[in-house]
Each structure stands twice: as C-alpha cells, then as structure tokens.
Amino acid sequence: MTFPPPPSAAVRASSASPALGWLLLLPALLGTLITLLLPTLQTILLSLQSVSIAGPSSFVGLDNYGRLLGDAVFWKALGFTVSLTIVPLLLAVVAGPLLALALDWPGGWVRKAGRIVLSLGLVTFSPVAVAVSWLVGTMPDPVTGRTKAAGVGALAEGLRDVAAAPGTLQLIIAAATFGVVCALGTMAFLPALRGGTAPPAMLAVGGLVALATVAAGLQAFTIGLVMTRGGPGGSTQTLALLQYTATFMMVRIGSGAAVATVLGLILGVLGIVAVCVAAGSGMRITLLPRRGDGAGPASGRLGKMAVGALALLLFAALALALTWPWLSALYSSVFPAPASGPRLDRPVDGLRNTLNTWLPALVGALVTVGVAYLAALGIGGVRPLGRRSEWLLLAFAPWLFVGIGPLSVADWNNVRSVGLIDTFASLIPPILVSVPALLILTLLCKGLAERAGKDFLGGVVGPSLPMAGVLVLAVTLVNGQDLLWPLLVAQDPGLATGPVAVYTQMNQFAFQTPELGLATPLVVIVVALAAVVAAQLFYLDRLAVTVGGSRE
C-alpha cells in the first residue's frame, strides 16, 4: 500500500555544519583516489606498453588498441558478452516490476512472505557452485559411459558443440541467475510503489535496474570460466575472459590492460548515466512509520491476496526448476568414487577454507561500506551544497558498476610489487569504498534529512545505520563468492577460498563430486538468511522511493 509523502515544507537545514559534510566525505575521496582512480590510470598506462612480467616494458602507444580493435576475436567476444545481458535485462525490467506489483497490491503478509522467499535465492547463490553443478551432471560414468544430466540440466550437453555452445551458455546463465535477477529487480521496485510517486519512481528505478543489469552482464566471468573457458573454439569468449586469458594465461599484460580499459570505459559511462538519473530525478529513499497496511474490503482483499500468492508460487516453482541441477548436485553424488584410481590430491580443511573465504570478505565489506556510509552522511545528511549535494556523487560515478575485473591487472601488479602474493592479507578485496553502497546510502540519508529537521543524529544517523548493516552483509556475500581475485593472488592451497577450492576440484575431477558446500557452507547460509529475513521484515519492508523536486 502507498503512503503519500508529507506535505512540502520550508527549507529544513541540518544542524550539522557544511564543514562536517566535507570532512565525512574525505575518506571516500581518498579511498577512491587510491583504490579506484590510481588503478584505473595504471591500467591505461599498462595498455600503452608492451609489458612482460620478467623483462622490461616498452612504450608502444596505441598499438595494443589497434590490434585489439582489428581482431575479430575481440568483436566476437563483445557481441557474445552483450548477448548474455538480454534475458537477465528482460527479467529485471519486466518480471521484476510485475512481481513487485503482485506482492505490493495485497500488502501485509503476502509482501513480507515474498521478501523472505526472494531472500533465500540471494543468500544461497554461488556462481561457482551453480556452474560446477551443471557440468557435474554431464560427466560420464567411467564404467557405463552414462551421464546423470536430465531435464533442464541436459542443456549443458550443448556446450561441446561449437555452433550450439553460445546459445547453450546464454540459456544456462539465464536459468542459473533467474532467481537472483528477479529477486533483486523485485526488491528494487517494491519501495518505488510505496512512496506516493509510483509512476515516475518506477521509471527512474527501472532505468537504474536496467543499467546495473547490463553492467553486471558485461563483466560476466565466473560461469563462463568454469563451464567453457571461452571454448569450444572461442565461441563463448567474454570480455572478462578475454582480459583474463591475455593477461594471466598468455602474459600479454598490455593487451589485457587494453581490454580492461575498454570495458572500464563502457562501465564508467553507464555509471555516470545512472548517477545522472538518480540525481536528475530528485530520487530519495525514505523510511515509512511502523503501521499497518490497511484492511480494505474483505472480498477485494482476498482477491488481491490470491493474486499475490499465485505470483509468488509461480516464481518459486520456476526458480526451483531452473536451479534443480545445483540442488541435485549439492545433495547427491554423481557416481561412487572407484575403489582404485585417481582421487583429489589433498582434502580441503573446511574450517580453514571457511575462514579464508568469509573473514577477508567481511573485513572488505566493513571497510568499503563504512567509508561509503561516512560519505553518504556527508552528502545526503549534512548536504554541504544544499539541494545540489547529490551531484557530488559524479566524482564516484565512473566506478559505480566497476567490479574487481577491470581493475585486476593493475591491482594484481600492485599486490605483487609489495610482496603480498600468497598471503592472507591479499585475499581482502583491494577496494576501499563501495560506490553502489554510497549511492544507496546517500539517497537514504537525503530522504531522512528532509524529514528530520535539525535532528541529525536521531533523524539521519540512527535510522540509516541499519541500512549500512544490510549493505555490509550484501557486500560480504558478494566478496565471498568472488572467484577472480583469490584465484589471482593465492596460489597456496592453504589459502584457497570456497569458490577457488570448488573450481580446483572440478579441474582435478576424478569421478568424485566436487564439494559444492565449500562455496555455500551451511553455517554461513543460516546466519546470513536469519539476518536477511530480520532486515526484510523489520526494516527493508518500510523503505519507500520517491522522486521529484527537493523538499528541503
């Protein structure tokens, strides 16, 4: 149900001094300079050189770009990468708002139940585990030659054929990410329905969701690496795989940096457009008071509840069917291990592996979201430039959608130069500020500040702090499931993270099922799910997105 915003009031100035806003912004500016801008400039510089790990480098100007843009492999990879975004984009901007409408229409327990069901898919999603599970079902029995792949899982058989592989991988990625994409899209659109400006808010949120979905698809790496490594015959090569192969497999660092620069440029433009959409539309996030949704006529409400429940059941059934290869591989073995023959070289220490995965992920999340939160309080809460303050986000916009991939060439080189390769510290993601968290928290602090008057601590800091905690959890889950960075910096098996261990076991496959639970340990799932459900019921369900002129 929609709660209209309060009547516009006169300018409400925060009691905090504008100088405090600039002070709170300073750590994020320094973090962006050190871990985002500097690696970006280093990547560009590397792309202008012919670089060898052991030997000297030489300046070659734009030669790497000339070879890249004249190479059919690059254009084929670019086209295939773009094609991977089509189905997720349609799911995000079509299925997402439709499911949000169905859940918000009856409101109450239907909407909250929907949030819980959607959260389950977010918490349990592991790209490595999902990709491995699709492949495991296609492995032949050493005696009979049979495979266990059936139903939707049989799609993976098409990855062996050059002509069929691109379409097959597109379908597998669409199926594997169905639950996550729909969940994120739905959760983004739900607050837009509750702020009193639903049509324009839905359009603005839809633009941001579309940009984010495309940006994520352009950086597709893990599922492609695990399932095809760009093959057969380069038919499933993506930009991220092309960069990884050139830099770290073929040791053509200049060429890899050129790919990273092109990809980073595209993502930078998307990020700038997204910030312009958010700031230009006057978007803000507010926190609704704790009150009921309103009962309404019993007959009409029952009909709305039936529609919402049916939509949720349909989503759950589709998600379950499309994730069945992962579920079946998670709770069963493909074939019994032979009494004799090759086995995995050494067992994985589960506790150590869990610590390798989740402790650096949590540390990285606390730092990046913490720095972003301070900046958000400065920009959105203190508002040093008044109603134009959110345009300060343009300083961070080029990296809004940039993951570790486009920066990995420079970041790996920096970690190697200071001797941190194969150390526990190297597992911490090399970024000091989460720009997506900064955008979300700034919009929230802006909305809270407009309603808080001069009560900065009680009206802005207190109500926004739970959102910072939610984002710490979200970034931790994303960091923990990353394959690329720990694969680059930790060659010591004792430092393997869950995704790396599962990927390594898959490469050493010896008629034994890789331990998919290493990527999704039960204790982490239980703790994260409990936290997410509590956040959904008691905080996130109260958020509302509005757009329009500032009411300061």
Coordinates of C-alpha atoms in Angstrom, one line a residue:
M1 CA 0.0 0.0 0.0
T2 CA 1.2 3.5 -0.8
F3 CA 1.8 6.1 1.9
P4 CA 2.0 9.6 0.4
P5 CA 4.9 11.8 1.4
P6 CA 4.3 14.5 4.0
P7 CA 3.4 18.0 2.7
S8 CA 6.3 20.0 1.4
A9 CA 7.8 22.3 4.0
A10 CA 10.1 25.2 4.0
V11 CA 13.8 24.6 3.8
R12 CA 14.9 22.4 6.6
A13 CA 18.6 22.9 7.4
S14 CA 20.6 20.3 9.2
S15 CA 22.1 21.4 12.5
A16 CA 25.4 20.0 11.3
S17 CA 27.9 22.4 9.7
P18 CA 28.7 22.0 6.0
A19 CA 32.3 21.6 7.0
L20 CA 31.3 18.4 8.7
G21 CA 29.9 17.2 5.4
W22 CA 33.2 17.7 3.6
L23 CA 35.1 16.1 6.5
L24 CA 32.9 13.0 6.3
L25 CA 33.4 12.9 2.5
L26 CA 37.2 13.0 2.8
P27 CA 37.8 9.2 3.5
A28 CA 35.8 8.2 0.4
L29 CA 37.6 10.7 -1.8
L30 CA 41.0 9.3 -0.6
G31 CA 39.8 5.7 -1.0
T32 CA 38.6 6.5 -4.5
L33 CA 41.8 8.2 -5.4
I34 CA 44.0 5.3 -4.1
T35 CA 42.0 2.2 -5.0
L36 CA 39.9 3.3 -7.9
L37 CA 41.3 6.2 -9.8
L38 CA 45.0 5.2 -9.4
P39 CA 44.5 1.6 -10.6
T40 CA 42.4 3.0 -13.5
L41 CA 45.3 5.2 -14.6
Q42 CA 47.8 2.4 -14.1
T43 CA 45.6 0.2 -16.3
I44 CA 45.5 2.8 -19.0
L45 CA 49.3 3.2 -18.7
L46 CA 49.9 -0.5 -19.0
S47 CA 47.7 -0.6 -22.1
L48 CA 50.1 1.7 -23.8
Q49 CA 53.0 -0.6 -23.2
S50 CA 54.4 -3.9 -24.1
V51 CA 54.8 -5.4 -20.7
S52 CA 56.5 -8.6 -19.6
I53 CA 56.4 -10.0 -16.0
A54 CA 60.1 -10.7 -16.0
G55 CA 61.6 -8.4 -18.6
P56 CA 61.5 -4.6 -19.2
S57 CA 58.4 -2.8 -20.6
S58 CA 58.4 -0.6 -23.7
F59 CA 56.0 2.2 -24.7
V60 CA 54.0 1.2 -27.8
G61 CA 51.4 3.9 -27.8
L62 CA 48.0 2.8 -29.2
D63 CA 49.4 -0.3 -30.8
N64 CA 47.6 -2.6 -28.3
Y65 CA 44.3 -0.9 -29.1
G66 CA 44.9 -1.1 -32.8
R67 CA 45.5 -4.9 -32.6
L68 CA 42.5 -5.3 -30.3
L69 CA 40.0 -3.3 -32.4
G70 CA 41.3 -5.0 -35.5
D71 CA 40.9 -8.5 -34.0
A72 CA 37.8 -10.4 -34.9
V73 CA 38.1 -12.3 -31.6
F74 CA 37.5 -9.0 -29.6
W75 CA 34.4 -8.1 -31.6
K76 CA 33.1 -11.7 -31.3
A77 CA 33.7 -11.6 -27.5
L78 CA 32.0 -8.2 -27.2
G79 CA 29.0 -9.4 -29.2
F80 CA 28.6 -12.5 -27.1
T81 CA 29.1 -10.6 -23.9
V82 CA 26.3 -8.2 -24.8
S83 CA 24.1 -11.1 -25.7
L84 CA 24.4 -12.5 -22.2
T85 CA 22.7 -9.4 -20.8
I86 CA 19.5 -9.7 -22.9
V87 CA 17.5 -12.3 -20.9
P88 CA 18.6 -11.0 -17.5
L89 CA 17.7 -7.5 -18.6
L90 CA 14.2 -8.6 -19.6
L91 CA 13.7 -10.4 -16.4
A92 CA 14.9 -7.4 -14.3
V93 CA 12.7 -4.8 -16.0
V94 CA 9.7 -6.9 -16.9
A95 CA 9.3 -9.7 -14.4
G96 CA 10.8 -7.6 -11.5
P97 CA 8.1 -4.9 -11.6
L98 CA 5.3 -7.3 -12.4
L99 CA 6.2 -9.5 -9.3
A100 CA 6.6 -6.3 -7.2
L101 CA 3.1 -5.1 -8.2
A102 CA 1.6 -8.5 -7.4
L103 CA 3.2 -8.6 -4.0
D104 CA 2.5 -5.0 -3.1
W105 CA -1.1 -5.0 -4.2
P106 CA -2.4 -7.1 -1.2
G107 CA 0.5 -5.8 1.0
G108 CA 0.7 -7.3 4.5
W109 CA 1.9 -10.9 4.9
V110 CA 1.9 -11.6 1.2
R111 CA 4.5 -8.9 0.5
K112 CA 6.6 -9.9 3.5
A113 CA 6.4 -13.6 2.5
G114 CA 7.6 -12.6 -0.9
R115 CA 10.5 -10.8 0.5
I116 CA 11.5 -13.9 2.5
V117 CA 11.3 -16.2 -0.5
L118 CA 13.2 -13.8 -2.6
S119 CA 15.9 -13.5 0.0
L120 CA 16.5 -17.3 0.0
G121 CA 17.7 -17.1 -3.6
L122 CA 20.0 -14.2 -2.9
V123 CA 21.7 -15.8 0.2
T124 CA 22.3 -19.2 -1.4
F125 CA 23.5 -18.1 -4.8
S126 CA 27.1 -19.1 -5.7
P127 CA 28.2 -18.7 -9.3
V128 CA 31.0 -21.3 -9.0
A129 CA 28.8 -23.9 -7.4
V130 CA 26.0 -23.4 -9.9
A131 CA 28.4 -23.6 -12.8
V132 CA 30.1 -26.7 -11.5
S133 CA 26.7 -28.4 -10.7
W134 CA 25.6 -28.0 -14.4
L135 CA 28.8 -29.7 -15.5
V136 CA 28.8 -32.5 -13.0
G137 CA 25.7 -33.9 -14.4
T138 CA 27.3 -34.3 -17.9
M139 CA 30.3 -36.2 -16.6
P140 CA 30.3 -39.8 -18.0
D141 CA 30.3 -42.8 -15.7
P142 CA 33.7 -44.5 -16.0
V143 CA 32.1 -47.9 -16.5
T144 CA 28.9 -47.4 -18.4
G145 CA 29.6 -44.0 -20.0
R146 CA 26.2 -42.8 -18.8
T147 CA 25.5 -39.3 -17.6
K148 CA 23.0 -38.1 -14.9
A149 CA 22.0 -35.0 -16.7
A150 CA 18.3 -34.8 -17.2
G151 CA 15.6 -32.2 -17.8
V152 CA 16.9 -28.7 -17.8
G153 CA 20.4 -30.0 -16.7
A154 CA 20.7 -31.7 -20.1
L155 CA 21.2 -28.3 -21.7
A156 CA 24.9 -28.4 -20.7
E157 CA 25.4 -31.2 -23.3
G158 CA 25.3 -28.5 -26.0
L159 CA 28.4 -26.8 -24.7
R160 CA 30.5 -29.4 -26.5
D161 CA 29.4 -28.2 -29.9
V162 CA 30.9 -25.0 -31.4
A163 CA 27.7 -23.9 -33.1
A164 CA 25.4 -24.7 -30.1
A165 CA 27.7 -23.6 -27.3
P166 CA 26.9 -19.8 -27.4
G167 CA 23.2 -20.3 -27.3
T168 CA 23.5 -23.0 -24.7
L169 CA 25.6 -20.9 -22.3
Q170 CA 23.2 -18.0 -22.8
L171 CA 20.3 -20.2 -21.7
I172 CA 22.3 -21.7 -18.8
I173 CA 23.3 -18.3 -17.4
A174 CA 19.7 -17.0 -17.8
A175 CA 18.4 -20.1 -15.9
A176 CA 21.1 -20.0 -13.3
T177 CA 20.6 -16.3 -12.5
F178 CA 16.8 -16.3 -12.8
G179 CA 16.1 -16.3 -9.1
V180 CA 18.8 -13.7 -8.3
V181 CA 17.9 -11.3 -11.1
C182 CA 14.1 -11.5 -10.3
A183 CA 14.7 -11.1 -6.6
L184 CA 17.0 -8.0 -7.0
G185 CA 14.6 -6.4 -9.5
T186 CA 11.6 -7.0 -7.4
M187 CA 13.2 -5.7 -4.3
A188 CA 14.3 -2.6 -6.2
F189 CA 10.8 -1.9 -7.5
L190 CA 8.9 -2.6 -4.3
P191 CA 9.9 0.6 -2.5
A192 CA 9.1 2.7 -5.6
L193 CA 5.4 1.6 -5.2
R194 CA 5.1 2.9 -1.7
G195 CA 6.4 6.5 -1.8
G196 CA 3.4 8.3 -3.3
T197 CA 5.1 9.0 -6.7
A198 CA 4.8 5.5 -8.1
P199 CA 4.8 6.0 -11.9
P200 CA 7.8 8.3 -12.1
A201 CA 9.6 6.5 -9.3
M202 CA 9.1 3.2 -11.1
L203 CA 10.6 4.7 -14.3
A204 CA 13.6 6.1 -12.5
V205 CA 14.2 2.8 -10.6
G206 CA 13.7 0.9 -13.9
G207 CA 16.4 2.9 -15.5
L208 CA 18.9 2.2 -12.7
V209 CA 18.0 -1.5 -12.7
A210 CA 18.5 -1.7 -16.4
L211 CA 21.9 0.0 -16.3
A212 CA 23.0 -2.2 -13.3
T213 CA 21.9 -5.4 -15.1
V214 CA 23.7 -4.6 -18.3
A215 CA 26.9 -3.6 -16.3
A216 CA 26.8 -6.9 -14.4
G217 CA 26.4 -8.9 -17.6
L218 CA 29.3 -7.1 -19.3
Q219 CA 31.6 -8.4 -16.5
A220 CA 30.4 -12.0 -16.7
F221 CA 33.4 -14.2 -15.8
T222 CA 32.9 -17.0 -13.3
I223 CA 30.3 -19.2 -15.0
G224 CA 32.0 -18.9 -18.4
L225 CA 35.4 -19.7 -16.9
V226 CA 34.1 -22.8 -15.1
M227 CA 31.9 -24.2 -17.8
T228 CA 33.7 -23.4 -21.1
R229 CA 36.8 -21.3 -20.5
G230 CA 35.7 -19.4 -23.7
G231 CA 35.5 -22.5 -25.8
P232 CA 34.9 -24.5 -27.8
G233 CA 36.8 -22.7 -30.5
G234 CA 36.5 -19.3 -28.7
S235 CA 32.7 -19.4 -29.3
T236 CA 31.8 -18.4 -25.7
Q237 CA 34.6 -15.9 -25.1
T238 CA 33.5 -12.9 -23.0
L239 CA 35.4 -9.6 -22.5
A240 CA 36.3 -10.6 -18.9
L241 CA 37.6 -14.0 -20.1
L242 CA 39.5 -12.3 -22.9
Q243 CA 41.2 -10.0 -20.5
Y244 CA 42.0 -12.8 -18.0
T245 CA 43.4 -15.0 -20.8
A246 CA 45.5 -12.3 -22.3
T247 CA 46.9 -11.0 -19.0
F248 CA 47.3 -14.1 -16.8
M249 CA 47.4 -17.0 -19.2
M250 CA 49.3 -15.7 -22.2
V251 CA 51.2 -13.0 -20.2
R252 CA 50.3 -10.3 -22.7
I253 CA 49.7 -7.7 -20.0
G254 CA 49.5 -4.7 -22.4
S255 CA 46.8 -6.4 -24.4
G256 CA 44.9 -7.5 -21.3
A257 CA 45.0 -3.9 -20.0
A258 CA 43.6 -2.6 -23.3
V259 CA 40.6 -4.9 -22.9
A260 CA 40.2 -3.8 -19.3
T261 CA 40.4 -0.2 -20.3
V262 CA 37.7 -0.6 -23.0
L263 CA 35.5 -2.5 -20.6
G264 CA 36.1 0.1 -17.8
L265 CA 35.2 2.9 -20.2
I266 CA 31.9 1.4 -21.0
L267 CA 31.1 0.7 -17.4
G268 CA 32.2 4.3 -16.5
V269 CA 29.7 5.7 -19.0
L270 CA 26.9 3.5 -17.6
G271 CA 27.8 4.7 -14.0
I272 CA 27.7 8.3 -14.9
V273 CA 24.3 7.9 -16.6
A274 CA 23.0 6.1 -13.5
V275 CA 24.0 8.9 -11.2
C276 CA 22.5 11.5 -13.5
V277 CA 19.2 9.5 -13.5
A278 CA 19.2 9.4 -9.7
A279 CA 20.2 13.0 -9.1
G280 CA 18.3 14.4 -12.0
S281 CA 15.1 12.8 -11.0
G282 CA 15.4 14.0 -7.4
M283 CA 15.4 10.4 -6.2
R284 CA 15.3 9.8 -2.4
I285 CA 14.7 6.9 -0.1
T286 CA 12.5 7.3 2.9
L287 CA 11.6 5.2 5.9
L288 CA 7.9 4.7 6.5
P289 CA 6.5 4.7 10.0
R290 CA 5.6 1.3 11.6
R291 CA 1.9 1.0 10.9
G292 CA -0.4 -1.5 9.2
D293 CA -1.2 -1.6 5.5
G294 CA -4.9 -1.1 6.0
A295 CA -7.5 -3.8 5.7
G296 CA -9.8 -2.7 3.0
P297 CA -12.9 -4.6 1.9
A298 CA -12.6 -8.3 2.8
S299 CA -13.7 -9.6 -0.6
G300 CA -11.4 -7.3 -2.6
R301 CA -8.5 -8.0 -0.2
L302 CA -8.9 -11.8 -0.6
G303 CA -8.7 -11.5 -4.3
K304 CA -5.5 -9.4 -4.1
M305 CA -4.0 -11.9 -1.7
A306 CA -4.8 -14.7 -4.1
V307 CA -3.1 -12.9 -7.0
G308 CA 0.0 -12.1 -4.9
A309 CA 0.2 -15.6 -3.5
L310 CA -0.2 -17.2 -7.0
A311 CA 2.5 -14.9 -8.5
L312 CA 4.9 -15.9 -5.6
L313 CA 4.2 -19.6 -6.1
L314 CA 4.8 -19.3 -9.8
F315 CA 8.1 -17.6 -9.2
A316 CA 9.2 -20.1 -6.6
A317 CA 8.3 -23.0 -8.9
L318 CA 10.2 -21.6 -11.8
A319 CA 13.2 -20.8 -9.6
L320 CA 13.2 -24.3 -8.2
A321 CA 13.0 -25.9 -11.6
L322 CA 15.8 -23.8 -13.0
T323 CA 18.1 -24.3 -10.0
W324 CA 17.5 -28.1 -9.9
P325 CA 20.9 -29.0 -11.4
W326 CA 22.5 -27.2 -8.4
L327 CA 20.2 -28.7 -5.8
S328 CA 20.6 -32.2 -7.2
A329 CA 24.4 -31.9 -7.3
L330 CA 24.6 -30.3 -3.8
Y331 CA 22.8 -33.2 -2.0
S332 CA 23.9 -36.2 -4.0
S333 CA 27.0 -37.6 -5.7
V334 CA 27.2 -38.2 -9.4
F335 CA 28.8 -41.6 -9.3
P336 CA 30.5 -43.5 -6.5
A337 CA 34.2 -43.0 -6.4
P338 CA 36.1 -46.0 -7.7
A339 CA 37.9 -48.2 -5.2
S340 CA 41.1 -47.5 -7.1
G341 CA 42.2 -44.8 -9.4
P342 CA 42.9 -41.1 -9.2
R343 CA 41.4 -39.0 -6.4
L344 CA 41.8 -35.4 -5.3
D345 CA 45.3 -34.8 -4.2
R346 CA 44.5 -33.5 -0.7
P347 CA 41.3 -33.0 1.3
V348 CA 40.2 -29.5 1.9
D349 CA 40.3 -28.2 5.5
G350 CA 36.7 -27.0 5.9
L351 CA 37.3 -24.6 8.8
R352 CA 40.4 -23.0 7.3
N353 CA 38.6 -22.7 3.9
T354 CA 35.6 -21.0 5.5
L355 CA 37.9 -18.5 7.3
N356 CA 39.8 -17.9 4.0
T357 CA 36.5 -17.1 2.3
W358 CA 34.5 -15.2 4.7
L359 CA 36.9 -13.3 7.0
P360 CA 38.5 -11.3 4.2
A361 CA 35.1 -10.8 2.7
L362 CA 33.7 -9.4 5.9
V363 CA 36.7 -7.2 6.5
G364 CA 36.5 -5.8 3.0
A365 CA 32.8 -5.2 3.4
L366 CA 33.2 -3.4 6.7
V367 CA 35.8 -1.1 5.3
T368 CA 34.2 -0.3 1.9
V369 CA 30.7 0.2 3.3
G370 CA 31.9 2.0 6.4
V371 CA 33.8 4.6 4.2
A372 CA 30.8 4.9 1.9
Y373 CA 28.5 5.4 4.9
L374 CA 30.5 8.3 6.2
A375 CA 30.5 9.9 2.8
A376 CA 26.7 9.3 2.5
L377 CA 26.1 11.1 5.8
G378 CA 28.2 14.0 4.5
I379 CA 26.5 14.2 1.1
G380 CA 22.9 13.2 1.9
G381 CA 22.7 14.0 5.6
V382 CA 24.7 17.2 6.0
R383 CA 24.2 18.3 2.4
P384 CA 27.1 20.8 2.1
L385 CA 25.9 22.0 -1.3
G386 CA 22.3 22.2 -0.4
R387 CA 19.8 20.7 -2.8
R388 CA 22.6 20.1 -5.3
S389 CA 24.6 18.0 -2.9
E390 CA 23.8 14.6 -4.5
W391 CA 25.6 15.8 -7.7
L392 CA 28.8 15.2 -5.7
L393 CA 28.2 11.6 -6.5
L394 CA 29.5 12.3 -10.0
A395 CA 33.0 12.2 -8.6
F396 CA 32.5 8.5 -7.8
A397 CA 30.1 7.6 -10.7
P398 CA 32.7 6.1 -13.2
W399 CA 33.2 3.3 -10.7
L400 CA 29.6 2.7 -9.7
F401 CA 29.4 -0.5 -11.7
V402 CA 33.1 -1.4 -11.9
G403 CA 33.9 -4.7 -10.2
I404 CA 37.4 -6.1 -9.5
G405 CA 37.7 -7.4 -13.1
P406 CA 38.6 -4.2 -15.0
L407 CA 41.0 -3.2 -12.2
S408 CA 42.5 -6.6 -11.7
V409 CA 45.5 -6.1 -14.0
A410 CA 46.7 -3.1 -12.1
D411 CA 45.7 -4.4 -8.6
W412 CA 47.4 -7.7 -9.1
N413 CA 50.6 -5.9 -10.2
N414 CA 50.4 -3.6 -7.2
V415 CA 50.0 -6.6 -4.8
R416 CA 52.8 -8.4 -6.4
S417 CA 55.1 -5.4 -6.2
V418 CA 54.7 -5.1 -2.4
G419 CA 55.2 -8.8 -1.9
L420 CA 51.7 -9.7 -0.7
I421 CA 51.0 -12.5 -3.2
D422 CA 50.2 -15.8 -1.4
T423 CA 49.4 -14.0 1.9
F424 CA 46.2 -14.0 3.9
A425 CA 46.1 -10.2 3.6
S426 CA 46.0 -10.4 -0.2
L427 CA 42.6 -12.1 0.0
I428 CA 41.0 -8.9 1.2
P429 CA 39.4 -7.1 -1.9
P430 CA 41.7 -4.2 -2.9
I431 CA 39.0 -1.5 -2.8
L432 CA 38.4 1.0 0.0
V433 CA 35.0 2.4 -0.9
S434 CA 31.8 0.7 -2.2
V435 CA 30.3 3.1 -4.7
P436 CA 27.0 1.2 -5.0
A437 CA 26.6 1.4 -1.2
L438 CA 27.5 5.1 -1.4
L439 CA 24.7 5.8 -3.9
I440 CA 22.0 3.9 -1.9
L441 CA 23.0 5.3 1.5
T442 CA 23.2 8.9 0.1
L443 CA 19.7 8.7 -1.3
L444 CA 18.5 7.3 2.1
C445 CA 20.3 10.0 4.1
K446 CA 18.8 12.6 1.8
G447 CA 15.3 11.4 2.3
L448 CA 15.8 11.1 6.1
A449 CA 17.4 14.6 6.3
E450 CA 14.4 16.2 4.6
R451 CA 12.1 14.8 7.3
A452 CA 14.5 15.1 10.3
G453 CA 14.7 18.9 10.5
K454 CA 17.7 19.7 12.7
D455 CA 17.9 16.3 14.4
F456 CA 21.0 14.9 12.5
L457 CA 21.8 12.1 14.9
G458 CA 18.3 10.9 15.7
G459 CA 16.8 11.7 12.4
V460 CA 19.5 10.7 10.0
V461 CA 22.3 8.7 11.6
G462 CA 20.1 6.4 13.7
P463 CA 17.6 5.4 11.0
S464 CA 20.2 4.9 8.3
L465 CA 22.6 2.8 10.4
P466 CA 20.6 -0.5 9.8
M467 CA 20.8 0.0 6.0
A468 CA 24.6 0.3 6.4
G469 CA 24.5 -3.1 8.2
V470 CA 22.3 -4.6 5.4
L471 CA 24.8 -3.4 2.8
V472 CA 27.7 -4.9 4.8
L473 CA 26.0 -8.2 4.7
A474 CA 25.3 -7.9 0.9
V475 CA 28.9 -6.9 0.1
T476 CA 30.2 -9.7 2.3
L477 CA 28.2 -12.3 0.3
V478 CA 29.4 -10.8 -3.0
N479 CA 33.0 -10.8 -1.9
G480 CA 32.8 -14.3 -0.5
Q481 CA 31.5 -15.7 -3.8
D482 CA 34.2 -14.0 -6.0
L483 CA 36.4 -16.3 -7.9
L484 CA 38.7 -14.0 -9.8
W485 CA 40.6 -12.1 -7.1
P486 CA 41.5 -15.0 -4.8
L487 CA 42.4 -17.1 -7.9
L488 CA 45.0 -14.4 -8.9
V489 CA 46.6 -13.7 -5.5
A490 CA 46.6 -17.0 -3.7
Q491 CA 48.3 -20.0 -5.3
D492 CA 49.0 -21.7 -2.0
P493 CA 46.3 -24.4 -1.5
G494 CA 46.2 -23.5 2.2
L495 CA 44.8 -20.0 1.2
A496 CA 42.1 -21.3 -1.1
T497 CA 38.7 -19.8 -0.7
G498 CA 35.5 -21.8 -1.1
P499 CA 34.9 -20.9 -4.8
V500 CA 38.6 -21.5 -5.6
A501 CA 38.5 -24.9 -3.9
V502 CA 35.4 -26.0 -5.8
Y503 CA 36.9 -24.7 -9.1
T504 CA 40.2 -26.5 -8.4
Q505 CA 38.4 -29.7 -7.5
M506 CA 36.4 -29.5 -10.7
N507 CA 39.7 -29.2 -12.7
Q508 CA 41.0 -32.3 -10.9
F509 CA 37.8 -34.2 -11.3
A510 CA 38.4 -37.9 -10.7
F511 CA 34.9 -39.5 -10.7
Q512 CA 34.1 -37.7 -7.4
T513 CA 31.7 -34.9 -6.9
P514 CA 33.4 -31.5 -6.0
E515 CA 32.4 -30.3 -2.6
L516 CA 29.9 -27.7 -3.6
G517 CA 29.1 -27.0 0.1
L518 CA 32.5 -25.3 0.4
A519 CA 31.1 -22.3 -1.6
T520 CA 27.9 -22.3 0.4
P521 CA 28.7 -23.5 4.0
L522 CA 25.6 -24.2 6.0
V523 CA 26.6 -22.1 8.9
V524 CA 27.1 -19.0 6.7
I525 CA 23.8 -19.6 4.9
V526 CA 21.9 -20.0 8.2
V527 CA 23.4 -16.8 9.8
A528 CA 23.0 -14.8 6.6
L529 CA 19.5 -15.9 6.0
A530 CA 18.4 -15.1 9.6
A531 CA 19.9 -11.6 9.3
V532 CA 18.4 -11.0 5.9
V533 CA 14.9 -12.2 6.9
A534 CA 15.0 -9.9 10.0
A535 CA 16.1 -7.0 7.9
Q536 CA 13.4 -7.6 5.3
L537 CA 10.6 -7.8 7.9
F538 CA 11.6 -5.0 10.2
Y539 CA 13.5 -2.5 8.0
L540 CA 13.6 -3.1 4.3
D541 CA 9.8 -3.5 4.1
R542 CA 9.4 0.0 5.4
L543 CA 11.5 1.7 2.6
A544 CA 9.9 3.9 0.0
V545 CA 11.4 5.6 -3.0
T546 CA 10.2 8.9 -4.2
V547 CA 11.3 11.3 -7.0
G548 CA 10.7 15.0 -7.7
G549 CA 11.9 18.3 -6.5
S550 CA 13.7 18.6 -3.2
R551 CA 11.5 19.3 -0.2
E552 CA 14.4 20.9 1.8

